mmCIF file of C-alpha atoms in Angstrom:
data_model
loop_
_atom_site.group_PDB
_atom_site.id
_atom_site.type_symbol
_atom_site.label_atom_id
_atom_site.label_comp_id
_atom_site.label_asym_id
_atom_site.label_seq_id
_atom_site.Cartn_x
_atom_site.Cartn_y
_atom_site.Cartn_z
ATOM 1 C CA MET A 180 62.853 109.444 120.477
ATOM 2 C CA ARG A 181 62.389 107.050 117.578
ATOM 3 C CA ALA A 182 63.598 109.717 115.110
ATOM 4 C CA ILE A 183 66.848 110.136 117.064
ATOM 5 C CA ARG A 184 67.469 106.383 116.926
ATOM 6 C CA VAL A 185 66.835 106.223 113.192
ATOM 7 C CA ALA A 186 69.041 109.274 112.578
ATOM 8 C CA SER A 187 71.901 107.844 114.651
ATOM 9 C CA ALA A 188 71.659 104.466 112.876
ATOM 10 C CA ALA A 189 71.690 106.227 109.506
ATOM 11 C CA LEU A 190 74.681 108.344 110.559
ATOM 12 C CA LEU A 191 76.616 105.286 111.716
ATOM 13 C CA GLY A 192 75.840 103.487 108.449
ATOM 14 C CA LEU A 193 76.936 106.496 106.421
ATOM 15 C CA THR A 194 80.146 106.752 108.462
ATOM 16 C CA ALA A 195 80.948 103.082 107.841
ATOM 17 C CA LEU A 196 80.306 103.537 104.123
ATOM 18 C CA THR A 197 82.546 106.594 104.057
ATOM 19 C CA PHE A 198 85.441 104.679 105.605
ATOM 20 C CA THR A 199 85.121 101.847 103.086
ATOM 21 C CA ALA A 200 84.999 104.135 100.009
ATOM 22 C CA PRO A 201 88.684 105.207 99.948
ATOM 23 C CA SER A 202 89.815 101.623 99.387
ATOM 24 C CA ALA A 203 87.721 101.507 96.224
ATOM 25 C CA PHE A 204 89.569 104.525 94.833
ATOM 26 C CA ALA A 205 93.054 103.523 95.952
ATOM 27 C CA GLY A 206 95.179 102.401 93.048
ATOM 28 C CA ASP A 207 98.697 101.277 92.400
ATOM 29 C CA GLY A 208 99.718 104.654 91.003
ATOM 30 C CA ASP A 209 99.657 103.719 87.287
ATOM 31 C CA ASP A 210 96.784 106.063 86.470
ATOM 32 C CA HIS A 211 98.979 109.178 86.661
ATOM 33 C CA ASN A 212 100.242 108.499 83.129
ATOM 34 C CA ILE A 213 96.983 108.897 81.213
ATOM 35 C CA THR A 214 97.290 110.612 77.832
ATOM 36 C CA PRO A 215 94.792 111.239 75.013
ATOM 37 C CA PHE A 216 96.985 109.026 72.833
ATOM 38 C CA GLY A 217 98.317 105.516 73.312
ATOM 39 C CA PHE A 218 102.010 104.668 73.220
ATOM 40 C CA SER A 219 104.323 101.742 73.862
ATOM 41 C CA VAL A 220 107.851 100.496 73.317
ATOM 42 C CA GLN A 221 108.834 97.037 72.159
ATOM 43 C CA PRO A 222 110.631 95.230 73.601
ATOM 44 C CA SER A 223 110.539 96.609 77.132
ATOM 45 C CA THR A 224 113.870 94.886 77.866
ATOM 46 C CA ILE A 225 116.520 95.463 75.220
ATOM 47 C CA THR A 226 120.263 95.028 74.893
ATOM 48 C CA ALA A 227 122.795 97.788 74.318
ATOM 49 C CA GLY A 228 122.974 98.535 70.581
ATOM 50 C CA GLY A 229 119.542 96.999 69.947
ATOM 51 C CA ARG A 230 116.688 98.544 67.965
ATOM 52 C CA LEU A 231 113.666 99.699 69.923
ATOM 53 C CA SER A 232 110.231 100.002 68.293
ATOM 54 C CA LEU A 233 108.348 103.125 69.348
ATOM 55 C CA LEU A 234 104.627 102.712 68.748
ATOM 56 C CA LEU A 235 101.902 105.341 68.836
ATOM 57 C CA LYS A 236 98.125 105.099 68.689
ATOM 58 C CA ARG A 237 96.770 108.570 68.001
ATOM 59 C CA ASP A 238 93.018 107.929 68.642
ATOM 60 C CA GLY A 239 92.198 111.551 67.808
ATOM 61 C CA GLY A 240 94.178 112.777 70.823
ATOM 62 C CA CYS A 241 97.440 113.550 69.047
ATOM 63 C CA ASN A 242 97.454 115.382 65.737
ATOM 64 C CA GLY A 243 100.968 116.803 65.519
ATOM 65 C CA THR A 244 104.487 115.512 65.457
ATOM 66 C CA VAL A 245 105.448 113.291 68.381
ATOM 67 C CA ARG A 246 108.847 113.771 70.029
ATOM 68 C CA ILE A 247 110.283 110.738 71.849
ATOM 69 C CA SER A 248 113.328 111.059 74.074
ATOM 70 C CA SER A 249 115.347 109.028 76.541
ATOM 71 C CA GLY A 250 118.796 109.018 78.053
ATOM 72 C CA VAL A 251 119.837 105.935 76.061
ATOM 73 C CA PHE A 252 118.964 106.937 72.495
ATOM 74 C CA ASP A 253 118.869 110.060 70.347
ATOM 75 C CA THR A 254 115.583 111.974 70.219
ATOM 76 C CA VAL A 255 113.205 110.513 67.636
ATOM 77 C CA THR A 256 110.183 112.139 66.002
ATOM 78 C CA ILE A 257 107.097 110.527 64.535
ATOM 79 C CA PRO A 258 105.573 112.887 61.960
ATOM 80 C CA SER A 259 101.844 113.505 61.736
ATOM 81 C CA GLY A 260 100.127 110.658 59.926
ATOM 82 C CA ARG A 261 102.632 108.010 61.024
ATOM 83 C CA SER A 262 102.333 105.671 63.994
ATOM 84 C CA SER A 263 105.770 104.156 64.559
ATOM 85 C CA ALA A 264 109.502 104.727 64.535
ATOM 86 C CA THR A 265 112.648 102.969 65.682
ATOM 87 C CA ALA A 266 115.509 104.044 67.910
ATOM 88 C CA THR A 267 118.911 102.470 68.386
ATOM 89 C CA ILE A 268 119.988 102.036 71.997
ATOM 90 C CA ASP A 269 123.443 103.433 72.805
ATOM 91 C CA ARG A 270 126.130 100.748 72.735
ATOM 92 C CA ASP A 271 127.517 101.965 76.076
ATOM 93 C CA ALA A 272 124.177 101.594 77.917
ATOM 94 C CA ARG A 273 124.680 99.994 81.333
ATOM 95 C CA GLN A 274 123.205 96.505 81.731
ATOM 96 C CA GLY A 275 120.358 96.270 84.229
ATOM 97 C CA ALA A 276 119.652 100.025 84.158
ATOM 98 C CA VAL A 277 116.068 101.251 83.827
ATOM 99 C CA HIS A 278 115.531 104.304 81.633
ATOM 100 C CA GLU A 279 112.447 106.439 81.150
ATOM 101 C CA VAL A 280 111.120 106.995 77.625
ATOM 102 C CA THR A 281 109.036 110.163 77.212
ATOM 103 C CA PHE A 282 106.457 110.653 74.444
ATOM 104 C CA VAL A 283 105.372 114.301 73.884
ATOM 105 C CA CYS A 284 102.537 115.302 71.542
ATOM 106 C CA ASP A 285 100.614 118.590 71.447
ATOM 107 C CA GLY A 286 102.061 119.600 74.827
ATOM 108 C CA VAL A 287 100.975 116.374 76.575
ATOM 109 C CA SER A 288 103.587 113.896 77.743
ATOM 110 C CA GLY A 289 103.515 110.269 78.773
ATOM 111 C CA HIS A 290 106.255 108.058 80.165
ATOM 112 C CA THR A 291 107.185 104.403 80.110
ATOM 113 C CA ASN A 292 110.317 102.507 81.129
ATOM 114 C CA ILE A 293 112.775 100.251 79.332
ATOM 115 C CA THR A 294 115.375 97.994 80.907
ATOM 116 C CA ILE A 295 118.801 97.373 79.425
ATOM 117 C CA GLY A 296 119.374 93.630 79.264
ATOM 118 C CA THR A 297 122.550 91.592 78.954
ATOM 119 C CA GLY A 298 124.467 91.170 75.707
ATOM 120 C CA THR A 299 124.715 93.391 72.642
ATOM 121 C CA GLY A 300 122.769 93.738 69.413
ATOM 122 C CA THR A 301 119.073 93.661 68.711
ATOM 123 C CA GLY A 302 117.903 92.089 71.919
ATOM 124 C CA THR A 303 116.777 88.950 70.117
ATOM 125 C CA GLY A 304 119.548 88.113 67.643
ATOM 126 C CA THR A 305 123.306 87.812 67.550
ATOM 127 C CA GLY A 306 123.926 91.525 67.172
ATOM 128 C CA ARG A 307 124.825 91.435 63.463
ATOM 129 C CA SER A 308 123.192 94.059 61.244
ATOM 130 C CA ASP A 309 121.481 91.374 59.149
ATOM 131 C CA ASP A 310 119.640 90.201 62.302
ATOM 132 C CA LEU A 311 117.679 93.436 62.473
ATOM 133 C CA SER A 312 114.112 92.495 61.724
ATOM 134 C CA PRO A 313 111.705 94.999 60.183
ATOM 135 C CA LEU A 314 109.416 96.859 62.527
ATOM 136 C CA GLN A 315 106.504 94.670 63.519
ATOM 137 C CA VAL A 316 103.494 96.551 64.807
ATOM 138 C CA PRO A 317 101.342 94.449 67.141
ATOM 139 C CA VAL A 318 97.706 93.782 66.389
ATOM 140 C CA GLN A 319 95.612 96.330 68.257
ATOM 141 C CA GLN A 320 92.940 94.863 70.501
ATOM 142 C CA GLY A 321 89.882 96.517 71.961
ATOM 143 C CA VAL A 322 89.560 97.692 75.517
ATOM 144 C CA ARG A 323 88.153 95.482 78.257
ATOM 145 C CA ALA A 324 85.059 97.574 78.761
ATOM 146 C CA GLY A 325 82.265 96.668 81.113
ATOM 147 C CA VAL A 326 84.266 94.621 83.593
ATOM 148 C CA GLY A 327 84.710 97.465 86.069
ATOM 149 C CA GLY A 328 86.806 96.673 89.117
ATOM 150 C CA SER A 329 86.733 92.926 88.538
ATOM 151 C CA VAL A 330 89.811 93.018 86.294
ATOM 152 C CA GLY A 331 92.202 93.179 89.235
ATOM 153 C CA GLY A 332 90.372 90.486 91.198
ATOM 154 C CA PHE A 333 89.164 90.611 94.768
ATOM 155 C CA ASP A 334 91.215 91.827 97.697
ATOM 156 C CA VAL A 335 90.090 89.706 100.635
ATOM 157 C CA LYS A 336 91.540 92.144 103.204
ATOM 158 C CA GLU A 337 89.574 95.084 101.787
ATOM 159 C CA ILE A 338 86.360 93.080 101.609
ATOM 160 C CA GLY A 339 86.850 91.853 105.176
ATOM 161 C CA LEU A 340 87.557 95.361 106.460
ATOM 162 C CA GLY A 341 84.483 96.739 104.704
ATOM 163 C CA ALA A 342 82.280 93.951 106.053
ATOM 164 C CA ALA A 343 83.658 94.473 109.580
ATOM 165 C CA LEU A 344 82.979 98.214 109.433
ATOM 166 C CA VAL A 345 79.447 97.796 108.110
ATOM 167 C CA GLY A 346 78.697 94.955 110.529
ATOM 168 C CA GLY A 347 80.144 96.903 113.433
ATOM 169 C CA SER A 348 78.085 99.998 112.644
ATOM 170 C CA VAL A 349 74.914 97.921 112.358
ATOM 171 C CA GLY A 350 75.731 96.190 115.654
ATOM 172 C CA VAL A 351 76.386 99.498 117.434
ATOM 173 C CA ALA A 352 73.183 100.976 116.021
ATOM 174 C CA TRP A 353 71.193 97.948 117.206
ATOM 175 C CA TYR A 354 72.808 98.083 120.662
ATOM 176 C CA MET A 355 72.165 101.817 120.975
ATOM 177 C CA SER A 356 68.556 101.441 119.884
ATOM 178 C CA ARG A 357 68.008 98.594 122.387
ATOM 179 C CA ARG A 358 69.736 100.528 125.165
ATOM 180 C CA CYS A 359 67.731 103.698 124.492
ATOM 181 C CA GLY A 360 64.551 101.633 124.242
ATOM 182 C CA ALA A 361 65.183 100.080 127.672
ATOM 183 C CA SER A 362 65.711 103.490 129.266
ATOM 184 C CA ASP A 363 62.503 104.831 127.666
ATOM 185 C CA ASP A 364 60.499 101.944 129.167
ATOM 186 C CA ALA A 365 61.798 102.561 132.711
#
C-alpha cells in the first residue's frame, strides 16, 4: 500500500508541475520574427518625406543582397558587404499610419513596423534638404546573455498560481496518504 501512496503523490506532483510549465513558455508573440541576421530601422516614427535608415547586422546569417520593401517607400537593396541604406518616405504617407517594413535575405524574411508621424521632412528637422543628416549607424552592443527569464521581471500572478498548484497537490497527497493510512489501521 505504501507504494501506491508514493506513486499517487509523485503523479500529483508531476501533474502540478505540468500545469505550471506552459506559463514559462508563454511569450508576448515577438519571437516569431527570428532571423539569422539582425535588422532595424531608425527612427521608428518618421514624418512623410523623411529619410529612414535601414540597418543590417549580417552575423554570418545573410551573405547575399538584402531586399527591403514597404508600402511607404520604394524597394531598397543592400548589396553584399554593406550594412546600411536609406529610404525616403513617400510625401503622401498618412499621418498616424503604421507600415510594415520587410527585410529579405537568402530566402529568409523579417518584419518590423514604422509609424508615420506628424509634419513633413526628415522627422527631426525642418524638412529642408540641407537638414538631412548623414546616416548614423548606432554602436552595436552585446547580447544580455546569462540572465535567462529575469530580463522581463517577475509576474506575481504566475508565481502565485504555480505556488498554489504545487501547494495544493502536496496538500492533496498528504490528505490522501493520511486517509489511506487511517483505513489501513482499521
